[in-house]
Coordinates of N, CA and C in Angstrom, one line a residue:
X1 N 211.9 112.9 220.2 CA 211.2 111.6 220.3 C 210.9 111.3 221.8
X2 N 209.6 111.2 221.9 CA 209.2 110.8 223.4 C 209.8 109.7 223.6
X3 N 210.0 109.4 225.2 CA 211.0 108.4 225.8 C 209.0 107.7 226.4
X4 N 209.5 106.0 225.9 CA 208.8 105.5 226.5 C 208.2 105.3 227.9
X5 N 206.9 105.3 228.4 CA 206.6 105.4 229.9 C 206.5 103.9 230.3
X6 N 207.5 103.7 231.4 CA 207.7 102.2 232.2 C 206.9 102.4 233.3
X7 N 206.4 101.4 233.7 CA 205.1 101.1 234.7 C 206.2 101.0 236.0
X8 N 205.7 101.8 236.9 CA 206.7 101.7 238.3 C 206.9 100.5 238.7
X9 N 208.4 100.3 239.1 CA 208.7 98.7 239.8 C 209.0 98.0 238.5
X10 N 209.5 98.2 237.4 CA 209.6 97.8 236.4 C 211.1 98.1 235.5
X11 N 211.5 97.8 234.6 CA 212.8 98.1 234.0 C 212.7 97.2 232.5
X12 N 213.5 98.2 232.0 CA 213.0 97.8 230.4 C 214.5 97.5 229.6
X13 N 214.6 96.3 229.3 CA 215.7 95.9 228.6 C 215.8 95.8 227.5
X14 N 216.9 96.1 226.8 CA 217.7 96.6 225.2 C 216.9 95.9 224.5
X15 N 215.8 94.8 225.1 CA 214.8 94.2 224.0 C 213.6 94.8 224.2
X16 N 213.6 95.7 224.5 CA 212.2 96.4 225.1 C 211.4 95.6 225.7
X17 N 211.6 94.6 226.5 CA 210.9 93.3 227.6 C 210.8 94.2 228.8
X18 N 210.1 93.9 229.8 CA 209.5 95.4 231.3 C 210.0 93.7 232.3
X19 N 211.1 94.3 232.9 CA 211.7 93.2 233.6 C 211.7 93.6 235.3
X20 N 210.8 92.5 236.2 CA 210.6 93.5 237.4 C 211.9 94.0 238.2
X21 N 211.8 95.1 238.7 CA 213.2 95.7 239.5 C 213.9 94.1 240.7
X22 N 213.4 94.1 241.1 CA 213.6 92.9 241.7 C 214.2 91.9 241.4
X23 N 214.2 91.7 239.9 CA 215.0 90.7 239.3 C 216.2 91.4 238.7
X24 N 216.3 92.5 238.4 CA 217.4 93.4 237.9 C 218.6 92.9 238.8
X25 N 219.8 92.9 238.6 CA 220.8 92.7 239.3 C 221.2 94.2 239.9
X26 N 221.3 94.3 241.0 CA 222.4 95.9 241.7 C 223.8 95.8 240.7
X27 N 224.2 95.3 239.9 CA 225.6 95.4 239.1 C 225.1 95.9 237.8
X28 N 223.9 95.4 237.4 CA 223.5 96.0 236.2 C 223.0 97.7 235.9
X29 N 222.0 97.4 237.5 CA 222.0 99.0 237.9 C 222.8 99.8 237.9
X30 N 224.0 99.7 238.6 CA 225.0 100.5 238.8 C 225.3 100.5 237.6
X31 N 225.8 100.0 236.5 CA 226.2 99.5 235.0 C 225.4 100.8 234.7
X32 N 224.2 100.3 234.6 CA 223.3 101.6 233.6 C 223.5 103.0 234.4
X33 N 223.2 103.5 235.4 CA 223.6 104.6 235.8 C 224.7 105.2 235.8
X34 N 226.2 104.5 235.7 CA 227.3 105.2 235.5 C 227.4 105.4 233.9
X35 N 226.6 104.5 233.1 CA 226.4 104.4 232.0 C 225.8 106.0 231.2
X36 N 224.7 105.9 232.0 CA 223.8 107.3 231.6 C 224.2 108.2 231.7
X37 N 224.9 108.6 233.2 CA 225.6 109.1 233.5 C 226.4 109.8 233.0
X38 N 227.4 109.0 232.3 CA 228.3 109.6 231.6 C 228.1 110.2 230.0
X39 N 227.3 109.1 229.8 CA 226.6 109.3 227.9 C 225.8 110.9 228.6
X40 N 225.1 111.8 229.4 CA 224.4 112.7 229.3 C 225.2 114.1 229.6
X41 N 226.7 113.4 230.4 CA 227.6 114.7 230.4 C 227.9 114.7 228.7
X42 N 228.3 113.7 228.1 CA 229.3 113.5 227.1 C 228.1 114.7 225.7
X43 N 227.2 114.2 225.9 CA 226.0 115.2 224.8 C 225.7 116.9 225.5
X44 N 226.0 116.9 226.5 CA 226.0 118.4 227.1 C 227.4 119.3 226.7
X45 N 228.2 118.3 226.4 CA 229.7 118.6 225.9 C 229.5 118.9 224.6
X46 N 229.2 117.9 223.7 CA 229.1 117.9 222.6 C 228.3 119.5 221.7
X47 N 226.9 119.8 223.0 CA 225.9 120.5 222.5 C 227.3 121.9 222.9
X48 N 228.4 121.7 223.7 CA 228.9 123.3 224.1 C 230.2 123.5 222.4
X49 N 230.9 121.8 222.3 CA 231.5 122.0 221.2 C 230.8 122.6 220.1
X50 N 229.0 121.9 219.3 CA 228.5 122.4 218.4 C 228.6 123.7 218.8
X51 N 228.4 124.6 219.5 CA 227.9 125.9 219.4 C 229.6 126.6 219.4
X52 N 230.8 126.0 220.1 CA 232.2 126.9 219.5 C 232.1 126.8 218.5
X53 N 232.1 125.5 217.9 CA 231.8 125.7 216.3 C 231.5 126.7 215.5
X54 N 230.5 126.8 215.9 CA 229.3 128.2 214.9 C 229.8 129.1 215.6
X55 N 230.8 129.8 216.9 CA 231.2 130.5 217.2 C 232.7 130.8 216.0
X56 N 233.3 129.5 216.1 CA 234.5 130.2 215.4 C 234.4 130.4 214.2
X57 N 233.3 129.8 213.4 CA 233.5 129.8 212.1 C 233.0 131.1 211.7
X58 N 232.2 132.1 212.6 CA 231.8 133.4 212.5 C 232.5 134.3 212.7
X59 N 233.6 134.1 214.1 CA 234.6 134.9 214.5 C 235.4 134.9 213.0
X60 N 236.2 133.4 212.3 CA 236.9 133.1 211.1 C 236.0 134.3 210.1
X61 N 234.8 133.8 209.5 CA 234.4 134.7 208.8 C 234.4 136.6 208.5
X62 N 234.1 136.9 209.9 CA 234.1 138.1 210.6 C 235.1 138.8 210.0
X63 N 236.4 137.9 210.5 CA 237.8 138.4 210.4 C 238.4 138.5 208.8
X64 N 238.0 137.5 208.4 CA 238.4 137.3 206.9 C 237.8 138.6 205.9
X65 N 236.3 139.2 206.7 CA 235.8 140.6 205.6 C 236.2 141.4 206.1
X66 N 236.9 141.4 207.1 CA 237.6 142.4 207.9 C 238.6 142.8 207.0
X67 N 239.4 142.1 206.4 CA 240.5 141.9 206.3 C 240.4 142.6 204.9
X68 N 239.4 141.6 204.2 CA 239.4 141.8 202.8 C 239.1 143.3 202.6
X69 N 238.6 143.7 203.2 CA 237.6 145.5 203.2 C 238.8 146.0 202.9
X70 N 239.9 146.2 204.0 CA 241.2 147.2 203.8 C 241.1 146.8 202.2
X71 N 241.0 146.0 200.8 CA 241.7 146.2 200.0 C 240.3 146.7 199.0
X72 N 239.6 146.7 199.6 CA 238.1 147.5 199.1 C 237.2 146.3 198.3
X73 N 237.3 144.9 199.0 CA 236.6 144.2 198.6 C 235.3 143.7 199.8
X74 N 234.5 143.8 199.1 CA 233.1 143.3 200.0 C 232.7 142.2 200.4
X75 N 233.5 141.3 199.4 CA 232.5 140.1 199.3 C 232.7 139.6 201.0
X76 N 231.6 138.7 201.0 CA 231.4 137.9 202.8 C 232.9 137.3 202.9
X77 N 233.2 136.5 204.2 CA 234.4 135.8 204.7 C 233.7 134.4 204.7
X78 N 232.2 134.1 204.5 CA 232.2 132.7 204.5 C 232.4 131.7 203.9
X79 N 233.6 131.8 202.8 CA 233.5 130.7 201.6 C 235.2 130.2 201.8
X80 N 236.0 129.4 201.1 CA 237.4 129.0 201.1 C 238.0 128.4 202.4
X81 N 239.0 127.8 202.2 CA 239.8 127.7 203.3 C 241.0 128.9 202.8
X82 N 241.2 129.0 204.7 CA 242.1 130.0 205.0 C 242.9 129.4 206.3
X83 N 244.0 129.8 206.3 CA 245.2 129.5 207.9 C 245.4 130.9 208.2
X84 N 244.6 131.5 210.0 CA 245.2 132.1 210.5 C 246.2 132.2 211.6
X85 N 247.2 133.3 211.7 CA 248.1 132.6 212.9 C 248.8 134.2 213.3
X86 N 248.7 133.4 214.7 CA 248.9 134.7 215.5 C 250.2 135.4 214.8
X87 N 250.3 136.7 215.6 CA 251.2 137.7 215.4 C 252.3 137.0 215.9
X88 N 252.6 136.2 217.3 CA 253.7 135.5 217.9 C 254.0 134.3 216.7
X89 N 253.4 133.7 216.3 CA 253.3 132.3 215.6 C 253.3 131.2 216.4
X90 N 252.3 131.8 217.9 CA 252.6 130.9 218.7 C 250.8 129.5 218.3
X91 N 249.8 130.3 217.9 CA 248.7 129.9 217.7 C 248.0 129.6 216.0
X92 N 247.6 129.0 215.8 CA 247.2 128.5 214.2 C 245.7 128.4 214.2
X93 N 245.0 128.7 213.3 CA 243.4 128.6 213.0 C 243.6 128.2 211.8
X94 N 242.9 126.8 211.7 CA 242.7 126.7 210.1 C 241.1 126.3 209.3
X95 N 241.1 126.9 209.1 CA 239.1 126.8 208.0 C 239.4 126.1 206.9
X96 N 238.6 125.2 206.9 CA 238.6 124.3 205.3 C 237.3 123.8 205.4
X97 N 237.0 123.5 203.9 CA 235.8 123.5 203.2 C 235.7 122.5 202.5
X98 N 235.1 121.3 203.0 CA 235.3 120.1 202.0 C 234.6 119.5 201.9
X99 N 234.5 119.9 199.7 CA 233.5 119.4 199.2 C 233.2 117.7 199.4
X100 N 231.8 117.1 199.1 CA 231.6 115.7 199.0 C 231.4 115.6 197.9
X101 N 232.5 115.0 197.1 CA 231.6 114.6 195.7 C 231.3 113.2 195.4
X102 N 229.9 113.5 194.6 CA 229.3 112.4 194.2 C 229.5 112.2 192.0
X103 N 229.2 111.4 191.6 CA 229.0 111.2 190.3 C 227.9 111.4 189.4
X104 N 227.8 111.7 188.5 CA 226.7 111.5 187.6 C 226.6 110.4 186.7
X105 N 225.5 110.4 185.9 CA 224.8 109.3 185.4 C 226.1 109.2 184.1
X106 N 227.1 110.1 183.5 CA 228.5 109.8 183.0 C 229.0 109.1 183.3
X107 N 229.3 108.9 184.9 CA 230.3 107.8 185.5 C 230.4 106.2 184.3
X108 N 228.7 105.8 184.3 CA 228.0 105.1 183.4 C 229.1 104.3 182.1
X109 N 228.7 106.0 181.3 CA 229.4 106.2 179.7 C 231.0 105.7 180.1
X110 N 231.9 106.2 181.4 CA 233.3 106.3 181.7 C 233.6 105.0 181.7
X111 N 232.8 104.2 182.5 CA 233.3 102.5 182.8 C 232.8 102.1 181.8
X112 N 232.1 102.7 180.5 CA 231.8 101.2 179.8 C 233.0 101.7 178.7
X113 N 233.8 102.8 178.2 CA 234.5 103.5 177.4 C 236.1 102.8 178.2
X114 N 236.3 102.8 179.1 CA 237.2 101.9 180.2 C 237.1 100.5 179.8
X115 N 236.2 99.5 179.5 CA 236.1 98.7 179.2 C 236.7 98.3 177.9
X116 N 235.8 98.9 177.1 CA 236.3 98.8 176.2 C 237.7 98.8 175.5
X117 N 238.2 99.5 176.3 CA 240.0 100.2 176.2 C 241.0 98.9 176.8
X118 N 240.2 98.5 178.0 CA 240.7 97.4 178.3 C 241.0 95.9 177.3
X119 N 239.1 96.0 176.7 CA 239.3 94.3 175.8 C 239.9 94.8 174.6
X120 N 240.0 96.2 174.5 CA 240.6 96.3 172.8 C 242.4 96.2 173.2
X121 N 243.3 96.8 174.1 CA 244.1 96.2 174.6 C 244.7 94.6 174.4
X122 N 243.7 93.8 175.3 CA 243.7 92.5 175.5 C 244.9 92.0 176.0
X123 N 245.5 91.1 175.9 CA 246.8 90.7 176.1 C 248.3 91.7 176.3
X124 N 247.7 92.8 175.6 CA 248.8 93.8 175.6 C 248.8 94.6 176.7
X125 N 247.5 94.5 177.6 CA 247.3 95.4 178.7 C 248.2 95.3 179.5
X126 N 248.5 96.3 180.4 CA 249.1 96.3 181.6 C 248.1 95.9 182.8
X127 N 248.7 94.6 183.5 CA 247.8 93.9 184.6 C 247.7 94.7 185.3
X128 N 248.4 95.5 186.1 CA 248.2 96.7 187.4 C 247.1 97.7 186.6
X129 N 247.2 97.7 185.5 CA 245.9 99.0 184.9 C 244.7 98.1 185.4
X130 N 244.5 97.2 184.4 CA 243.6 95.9 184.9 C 243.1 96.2 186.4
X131 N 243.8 95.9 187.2 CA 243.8 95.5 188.6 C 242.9 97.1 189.0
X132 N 243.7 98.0 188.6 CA 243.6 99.5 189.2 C 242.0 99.6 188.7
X133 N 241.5 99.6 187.1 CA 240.3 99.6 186.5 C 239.2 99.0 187.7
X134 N 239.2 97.6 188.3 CA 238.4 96.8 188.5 C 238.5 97.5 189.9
X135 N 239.6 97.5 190.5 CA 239.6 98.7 192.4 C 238.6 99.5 192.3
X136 N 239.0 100.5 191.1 CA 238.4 102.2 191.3 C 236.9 101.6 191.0
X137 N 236.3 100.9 190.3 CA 234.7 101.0 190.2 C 234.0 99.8 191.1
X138 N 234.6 99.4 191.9 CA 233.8 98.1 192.8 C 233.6 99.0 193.9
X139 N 232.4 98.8 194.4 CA 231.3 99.6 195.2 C 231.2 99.0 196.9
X140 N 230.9 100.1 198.1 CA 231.4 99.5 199.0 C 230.0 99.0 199.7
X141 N 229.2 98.9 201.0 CA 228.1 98.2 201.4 C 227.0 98.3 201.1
X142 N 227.2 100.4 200.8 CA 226.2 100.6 200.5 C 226.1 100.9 198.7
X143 N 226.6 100.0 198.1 CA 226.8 100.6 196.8 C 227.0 102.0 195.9
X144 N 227.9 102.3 196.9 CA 228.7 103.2 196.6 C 230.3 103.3 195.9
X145 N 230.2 104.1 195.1 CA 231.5 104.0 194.6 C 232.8 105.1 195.5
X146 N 233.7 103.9 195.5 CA 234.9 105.1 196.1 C 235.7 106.5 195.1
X147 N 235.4 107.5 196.0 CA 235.4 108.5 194.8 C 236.8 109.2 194.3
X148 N 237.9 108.5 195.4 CA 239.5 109.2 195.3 C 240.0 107.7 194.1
X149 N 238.7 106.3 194.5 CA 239.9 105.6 193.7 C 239.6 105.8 191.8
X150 N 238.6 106.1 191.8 CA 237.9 106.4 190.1 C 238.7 108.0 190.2
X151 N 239.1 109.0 191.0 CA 239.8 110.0 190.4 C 241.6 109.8 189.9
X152 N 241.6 108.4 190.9 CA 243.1 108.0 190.2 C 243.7 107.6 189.1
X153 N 242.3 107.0 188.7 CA 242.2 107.1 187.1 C 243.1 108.0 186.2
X154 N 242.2 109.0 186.4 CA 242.7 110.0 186.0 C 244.2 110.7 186.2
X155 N 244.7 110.1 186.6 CA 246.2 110.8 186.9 C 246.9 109.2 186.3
X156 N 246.6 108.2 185.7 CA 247.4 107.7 185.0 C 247.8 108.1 183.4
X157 N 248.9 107.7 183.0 CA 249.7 108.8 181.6 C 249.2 107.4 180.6
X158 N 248.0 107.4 180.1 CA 247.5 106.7 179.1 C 247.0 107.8 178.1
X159 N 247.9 107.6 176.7 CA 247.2 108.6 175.8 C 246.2 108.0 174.4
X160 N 245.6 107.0 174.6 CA 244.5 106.4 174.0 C 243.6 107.5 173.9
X161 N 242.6 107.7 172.8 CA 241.7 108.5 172.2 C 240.3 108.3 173.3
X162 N 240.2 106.7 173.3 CA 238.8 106.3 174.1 C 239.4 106.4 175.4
X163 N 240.3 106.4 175.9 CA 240.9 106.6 177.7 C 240.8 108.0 178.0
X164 N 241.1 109.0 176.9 CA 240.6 110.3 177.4 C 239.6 110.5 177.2
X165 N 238.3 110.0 176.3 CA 237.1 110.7 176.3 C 236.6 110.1 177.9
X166 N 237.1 108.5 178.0 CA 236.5 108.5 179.3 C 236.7 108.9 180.6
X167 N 237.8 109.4 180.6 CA 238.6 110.4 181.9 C 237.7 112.0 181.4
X168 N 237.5 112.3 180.3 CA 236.3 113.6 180.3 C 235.2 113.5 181.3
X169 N 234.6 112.1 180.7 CA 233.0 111.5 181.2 C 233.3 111.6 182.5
X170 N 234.6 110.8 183.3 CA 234.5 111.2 184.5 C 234.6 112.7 185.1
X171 N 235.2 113.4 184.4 CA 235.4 114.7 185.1 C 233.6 115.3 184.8
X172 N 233.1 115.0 183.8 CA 231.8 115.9 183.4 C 230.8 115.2 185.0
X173 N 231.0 114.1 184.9 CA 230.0 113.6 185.8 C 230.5 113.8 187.8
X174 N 231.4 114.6 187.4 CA 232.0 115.3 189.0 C 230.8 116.0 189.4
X175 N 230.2 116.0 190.8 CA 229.2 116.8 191.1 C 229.6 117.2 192.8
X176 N 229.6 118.8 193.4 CA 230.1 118.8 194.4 C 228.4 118.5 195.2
X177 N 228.3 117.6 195.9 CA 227.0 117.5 196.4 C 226.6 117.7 197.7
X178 N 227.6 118.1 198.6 CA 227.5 119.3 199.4 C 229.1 119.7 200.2
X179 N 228.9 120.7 201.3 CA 230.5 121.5 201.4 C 230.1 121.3 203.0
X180 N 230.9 120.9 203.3 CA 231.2 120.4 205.0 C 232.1 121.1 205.9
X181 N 231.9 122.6 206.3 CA 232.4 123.0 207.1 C 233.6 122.5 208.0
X182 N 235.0 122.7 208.0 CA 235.7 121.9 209.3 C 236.7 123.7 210.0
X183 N 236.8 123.6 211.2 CA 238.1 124.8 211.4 C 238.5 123.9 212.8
X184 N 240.2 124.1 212.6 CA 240.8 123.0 213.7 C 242.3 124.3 214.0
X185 N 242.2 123.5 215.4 CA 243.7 125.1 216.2 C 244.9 124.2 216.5
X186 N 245.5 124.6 216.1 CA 247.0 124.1 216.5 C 247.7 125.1 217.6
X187 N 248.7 124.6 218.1 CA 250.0 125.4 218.7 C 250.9 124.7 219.1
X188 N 251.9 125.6 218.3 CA 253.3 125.8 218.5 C 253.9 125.0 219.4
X189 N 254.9 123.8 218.9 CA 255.3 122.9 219.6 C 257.1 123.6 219.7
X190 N 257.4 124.4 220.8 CA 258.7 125.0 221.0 C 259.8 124.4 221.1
X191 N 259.7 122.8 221.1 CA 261.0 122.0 221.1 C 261.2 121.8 219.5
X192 N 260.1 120.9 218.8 CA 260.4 120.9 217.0 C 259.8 121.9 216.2
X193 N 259.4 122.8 216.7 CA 258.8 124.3 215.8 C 257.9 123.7 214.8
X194 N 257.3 122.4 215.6 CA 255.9 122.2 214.4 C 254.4 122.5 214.7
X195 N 253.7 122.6 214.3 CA 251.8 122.4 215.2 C 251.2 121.2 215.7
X196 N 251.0 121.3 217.0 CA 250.4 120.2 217.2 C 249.0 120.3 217.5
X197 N 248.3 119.9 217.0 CA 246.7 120.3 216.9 C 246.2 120.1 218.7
X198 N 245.3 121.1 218.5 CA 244.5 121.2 220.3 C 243.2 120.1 220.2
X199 N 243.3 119.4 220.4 CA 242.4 118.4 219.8 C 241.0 118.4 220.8
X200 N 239.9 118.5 220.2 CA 238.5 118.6 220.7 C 237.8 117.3 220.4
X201 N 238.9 116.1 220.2 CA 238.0 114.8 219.8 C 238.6 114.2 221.4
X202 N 237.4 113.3 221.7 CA 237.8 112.8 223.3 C 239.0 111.8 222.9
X203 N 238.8 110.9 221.9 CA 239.8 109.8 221.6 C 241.0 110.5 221.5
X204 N 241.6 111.1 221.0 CA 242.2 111.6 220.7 C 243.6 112.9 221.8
X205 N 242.7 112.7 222.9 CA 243.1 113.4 224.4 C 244.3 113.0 224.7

């Protein structure tokens, strides 16, 4: 995206108004320059993290058909999560693969079959089921449904006829709707022999 052309002697504020330099305060200037400043290292960083990325997830893969070959298997190294770790057990590599799932037009059939189980119930219902039913399907800004609280559903011990076809409807209407690359390094914390992740998020430093 082309960056707007400001007329010399000029300065253009967060409202896009062309405010003469002159009126600009020297505190605001300095403001925006240490500002930019810093936001243009912070994206030159980011562009070196994107590309270790796509370095390690290749080295990860590389090594994984490497591996697999010794047992006379071909297939590529770019699918699953895997934990590598040094020969010392001083360093950790972990690749994980995590799906986003979305629902299908089932979801639909599952809450109205839920419903139903609910008013046929009635009075006899358990209020925390109640409570739980109405959590898992209320939708967040963007009208979206939360997708761990509708799978918790499913892990309640309800053996009704209509509670399991609707825990089906939800499982049929599972859709993996895309797979999100993550690989993160730990090492070896020598006082409690646990991992402590090498962390590449700034907050986080």
């Amino acid at each position: 995206m082309n960056k707007k052309s400001i007329p010399a002697g000029y300065w253009e504020d967060a409202n896009g108004n062309l405010i003469p330099e002159s009126k600009v305060k020297d505190i605001d200037k300095l403001r925006t320059e240490t500002v930019g400043d810093l936001c243009a290292q912070a994206k030159s960083i980011q562009e070196s993290i994107r590309t270790f990325k796509a370095l390690a997830m290749g080295e990860v893969a590389a090594f994984v058909s490497t591996s697999m070959e010794q047992y006379g298997v071909k297939a590529g190294g770019e699918k699953g999560n895997v934990t590598l770790v040094s020969f010392d057990g001083r360093f950790k590599v972990v690749r994980q693969m995590q799906d986003k799932l979305v629902f299908g037009e089932q979801l639909m059939a599952a809450k109205e079959l839920i419903d139903e189980c609910v008013h046929t119930w009635a009075e006899g219902a358990n209020d925390n089921i109640k409570a739980l039913v109405n959590h898992a399907f209320q939708t967040d800004k963007e009208g979206k449904i939360n997708t761990s609280r509708v799978l918790g559903l499913r892990r309640l011990e309800i053996r009704d006829a209509k509670w399991q076809q609707a825990m089906q409807a939800i499982a049929d209407s599972m859709q993996t709707a895309s797979t999100k690359p993550y690989v993160r390094f730990y090492e070896r914390n020598d006082a409690s022999g646990e991992y402590d992740p090498i962390n590449l998020d700034v907050a986080a430093v």
